[in-house]
JSON list of C-alpha atoms in Angstrom, two decimals:
[
{"chain": "K", "resi": 1268, "resn": "UNK", "atom": "CA", "xyz": [-3.58, 141.56, 135.48]},
{"chain": "K", "resi": 1269, "resn": "UNK", "atom": "CA", "xyz": [-1.29, 144.26, 134.06]},
{"chain": "K", "resi": 1270, "resn": "UNK", "atom": "CA", "xyz": [-3.12, 146.98, 135.98]},
{"chain": "K", "resi": 1271, "resn": "UNK", "atom": "CA", "xyz": [-2.72, 144.99, 139.21]},
{"chain": "K", "resi": 1272, "resn": "UNK", "atom": "CA", "xyz": [0.99, 144.41, 138.58]},
{"chain": "K", "resi": 1273, "resn": "UNK", "atom": "CA", "xyz": [1.44, 148.14, 138.00]},
{"chain": "K", "resi": 1274, "resn": "UNK", "atom": "CA", "xyz": [-0.24, 148.98, 141.32]},
{"chain": "K", "resi": 1275, "resn": "UNK", "atom": "CA", "xyz": [0.88, 146.12, 143.57]},
{"chain": "K", "resi": 1276, "resn": "UNK", "atom": "CA", "xyz": [3.96, 144.49, 142.04]},
{"chain": "K", "resi": 1277, "resn": "UNK", "atom": "CA", "xyz": [4.95, 141.85, 139.53]},
{"chain": "K", "resi": 1278, "resn": "UNK", "atom": "CA", "xyz": [3.30, 138.91, 141.31]},
{"chain": "K", "resi": 1279, "resn": "UNK", "atom": "CA", "xyz": [-0.10, 140.58, 141.64]},
{"chain": "K", "resi": 1280, "resn": "UNK", "atom": "CA", "xyz": [-3.12, 139.62, 139.53]},
{"chain": "K", "resi": 1281, "resn": "UNK", "atom": "CA", "xyz": [-6.78, 140.54, 139.34]},
{"chain": "K", "resi": 1282, "resn": "UNK", "atom": "CA", "xyz": [-9.18, 139.05, 141.87]},
{"chain": "K", "resi": 1283, "resn": "UNK", "atom": "CA", "xyz": [-12.51, 137.96, 140.45]},
{"chain": "K", "resi": 1284, "resn": "UNK", "atom": "CA", "xyz": [-14.40, 140.08, 142.93]},
{"chain": "K", "resi": 1285, "resn": "UNK", "atom": "CA", "xyz": [-16.95, 142.83, 142.40]},
{"chain": "K", "resi": 1286, "resn": "UNK", "atom": "CA", "xyz": [-17.44, 144.86, 139.25]},
{"chain": "K", "resi": 1287, "resn": "UNK", "atom": "CA", "xyz": [-14.04, 145.60, 137.74]},
{"chain": "K", "resi": 1288, "resn": "UNK", "atom": "CA", "xyz": [-15.34, 148.70, 135.94]},
{"chain": "K", "resi": 1289, "resn": "UNK", "atom": "CA", "xyz": [-16.33, 150.26, 139.26]},
{"chain": "K", "resi": 1290, "resn": "UNK", "atom": "CA", "xyz": [-13.51, 149.01, 141.46]},
{"chain": "K", "resi": 1291, "resn": "UNK", "atom": "CA", "xyz": [-10.45, 146.94, 140.54]},
{"chain": "K", "resi": 1292, "resn": "UNK", "atom": "CA", "xyz": [-9.52, 144.28, 143.12]},
{"chain": "K", "resi": 1293, "resn": "UNK", "atom": "CA", "xyz": [-6.06, 142.73, 143.06]},
{"chain": "K", "resi": 1294, "resn": "UNK", "atom": "CA", "xyz": [-4.26, 139.92, 144.86]},
{"chain": "K", "resi": 1295, "resn": "UNK", "atom": "CA", "xyz": [-1.60, 141.40, 147.14]},
{"chain": "K", "resi": 1296, "resn": "UNK", "atom": "CA", "xyz": [1.74, 139.92, 148.24]},
{"chain": "K", "resi": 1297, "resn": "UNK", "atom": "CA", "xyz": [-0.03, 138.58, 151.34]},
{"chain": "K", "resi": 1298, "resn": "UNK", "atom": "CA", "xyz": [-2.52, 136.65, 149.11]},
{"chain": "K", "resi": 1299, "resn": "UNK", "atom": "CA", "xyz": [-5.41, 138.94, 150.05]},
{"chain": "K", "resi": 1300, "resn": "UNK", "atom": "CA", "xyz": [-7.67, 140.80, 147.65]},
{"chain": "K", "resi": 1301, "resn": "UNK", "atom": "CA", "xyz": [-7.15, 144.55, 148.02]},
{"chain": "K", "resi": 1302, "resn": "UNK", "atom": "CA", "xyz": [-8.32, 147.68, 146.22]},
{"chain": "K", "resi": 1303, "resn": "UNK", "atom": "CA", "xyz": [-7.32, 151.31, 145.89]},
{"chain": "K", "resi": 1304, "resn": "UNK", "atom": "CA", "xyz": [-11.03, 152.05, 145.28]},
{"chain": "K", "resi": 1305, "resn": "UNK", "atom": "CA", "xyz": [-10.41, 153.02, 141.67]},
{"chain": "K", "resi": 1306, "resn": "UNK", "atom": "CA", "xyz": [-11.98, 151.45, 138.57]},
{"chain": "K", "resi": 1307, "resn": "UNK", "atom": "CA", "xyz": [-10.17, 149.50, 135.91]},
{"chain": "K", "resi": 1308, "resn": "UNK", "atom": "CA", "xyz": [-8.99, 151.57, 132.94]},
{"chain": "K", "resi": 1309, "resn": "UNK", "atom": "CA", "xyz": [-11.40, 152.53, 130.16]},
{"chain": "K", "resi": 1310, "resn": "UNK", "atom": "CA", "xyz": [-11.49, 149.75, 127.57]},
{"chain": "K", "resi": 1311, "resn": "UNK", "atom": "CA", "xyz": [-10.66, 146.97, 130.03]},
{"chain": "K", "resi": 1312, "resn": "UNK", "atom": "CA", "xyz": [-12.41, 143.73, 129.12]},
{"chain": "K", "resi": 1313, "resn": "UNK", "atom": "CA", "xyz": [-15.28, 142.86, 131.45]},
{"chain": "K", "resi": 1314, "resn": "UNK", "atom": "CA", "xyz": [-18.12, 140.42, 131.98]},
{"chain": "K", "resi": 1315, "resn": "UNK", "atom": "CA", "xyz": [-21.32, 140.51, 134.03]},
{"chain": "K", "resi": 1316, "resn": "UNK", "atom": "CA", "xyz": [-24.31, 138.25, 134.54]},
{"chain": "K", "resi": 1317, "resn": "UNK", "atom": "CA", "xyz": [-26.02, 139.81, 131.51]},
{"chain": "K", "resi": 1318, "resn": "UNK", "atom": "CA", "xyz": [-22.98, 140.77, 129.41]},
{"chain": "K", "resi": 1319, "resn": "UNK", "atom": "CA", "xyz": [-20.81, 137.92, 128.19]},
{"chain": "K", "resi": 1320, "resn": "UNK", "atom": "CA", "xyz": [-18.21, 140.09, 126.42]},
{"chain": "K", "resi": 1321, "resn": "UNK", "atom": "CA", "xyz": [-17.84, 143.78, 127.11]},
{"chain": "K", "resi": 1322, "resn": "UNK", "atom": "CA", "xyz": [-15.49, 146.54, 128.09]},
{"chain": "K", "resi": 1323, "resn": "UNK", "atom": "CA", "xyz": [-15.37, 149.25, 130.71]},
{"chain": "K", "resi": 1324, "resn": "UNK", "atom": "CA", "xyz": [-16.83, 152.60, 129.69]},
{"chain": "K", "resi": 1325, "resn": "UNK", "atom": "CA", "xyz": [-17.45, 155.41, 132.19]},
{"chain": "K", "resi": 1326, "resn": "UNK", "atom": "CA", "xyz": [-17.43, 153.04, 135.16]},
{"chain": "K", "resi": 1327, "resn": "UNK", "atom": "CA", "xyz": [-19.83, 150.51, 133.64]},
{"chain": "K", "resi": 1328, "resn": "UNK", "atom": "CA", "xyz": [-19.41, 147.24, 131.78]},
{"chain": "K", "resi": 1329, "resn": "UNK", "atom": "CA", "xyz": [-21.02, 147.69, 128.36]},
{"chain": "K", "resi": 1330, "resn": "UNK", "atom": "CA", "xyz": [-21.44, 145.12, 125.60]},
{"chain": "K", "resi": 1331, "resn": "UNK", "atom": "CA", "xyz": [-19.15, 145.42, 122.60]},
{"chain": "K", "resi": 1332, "resn": "UNK", "atom": "CA", "xyz": [-20.67, 147.64, 119.92]},
{"chain": "K", "resi": 1333, "resn": "UNK", "atom": "CA", "xyz": [-23.10, 149.54, 122.16]},
{"chain": "K", "resi": 1334, "resn": "UNK", "atom": "CA", "xyz": [-21.31, 152.90, 121.88]}
]
């Protein structure tokens, strides 16, 4: 949510849409999910269908302890 607030303002938060490590989607002031087509920052926590707890590394969600 901090990354979204930095980009779109204090009321913005992350939308649960797409793969955050490839493209961060945020809720805008108009209550729509928007993106600047940039990934979340390295080290951002992430989750996928096969990874319960991971973090973003080089545009991919990787499980903790894999690198």
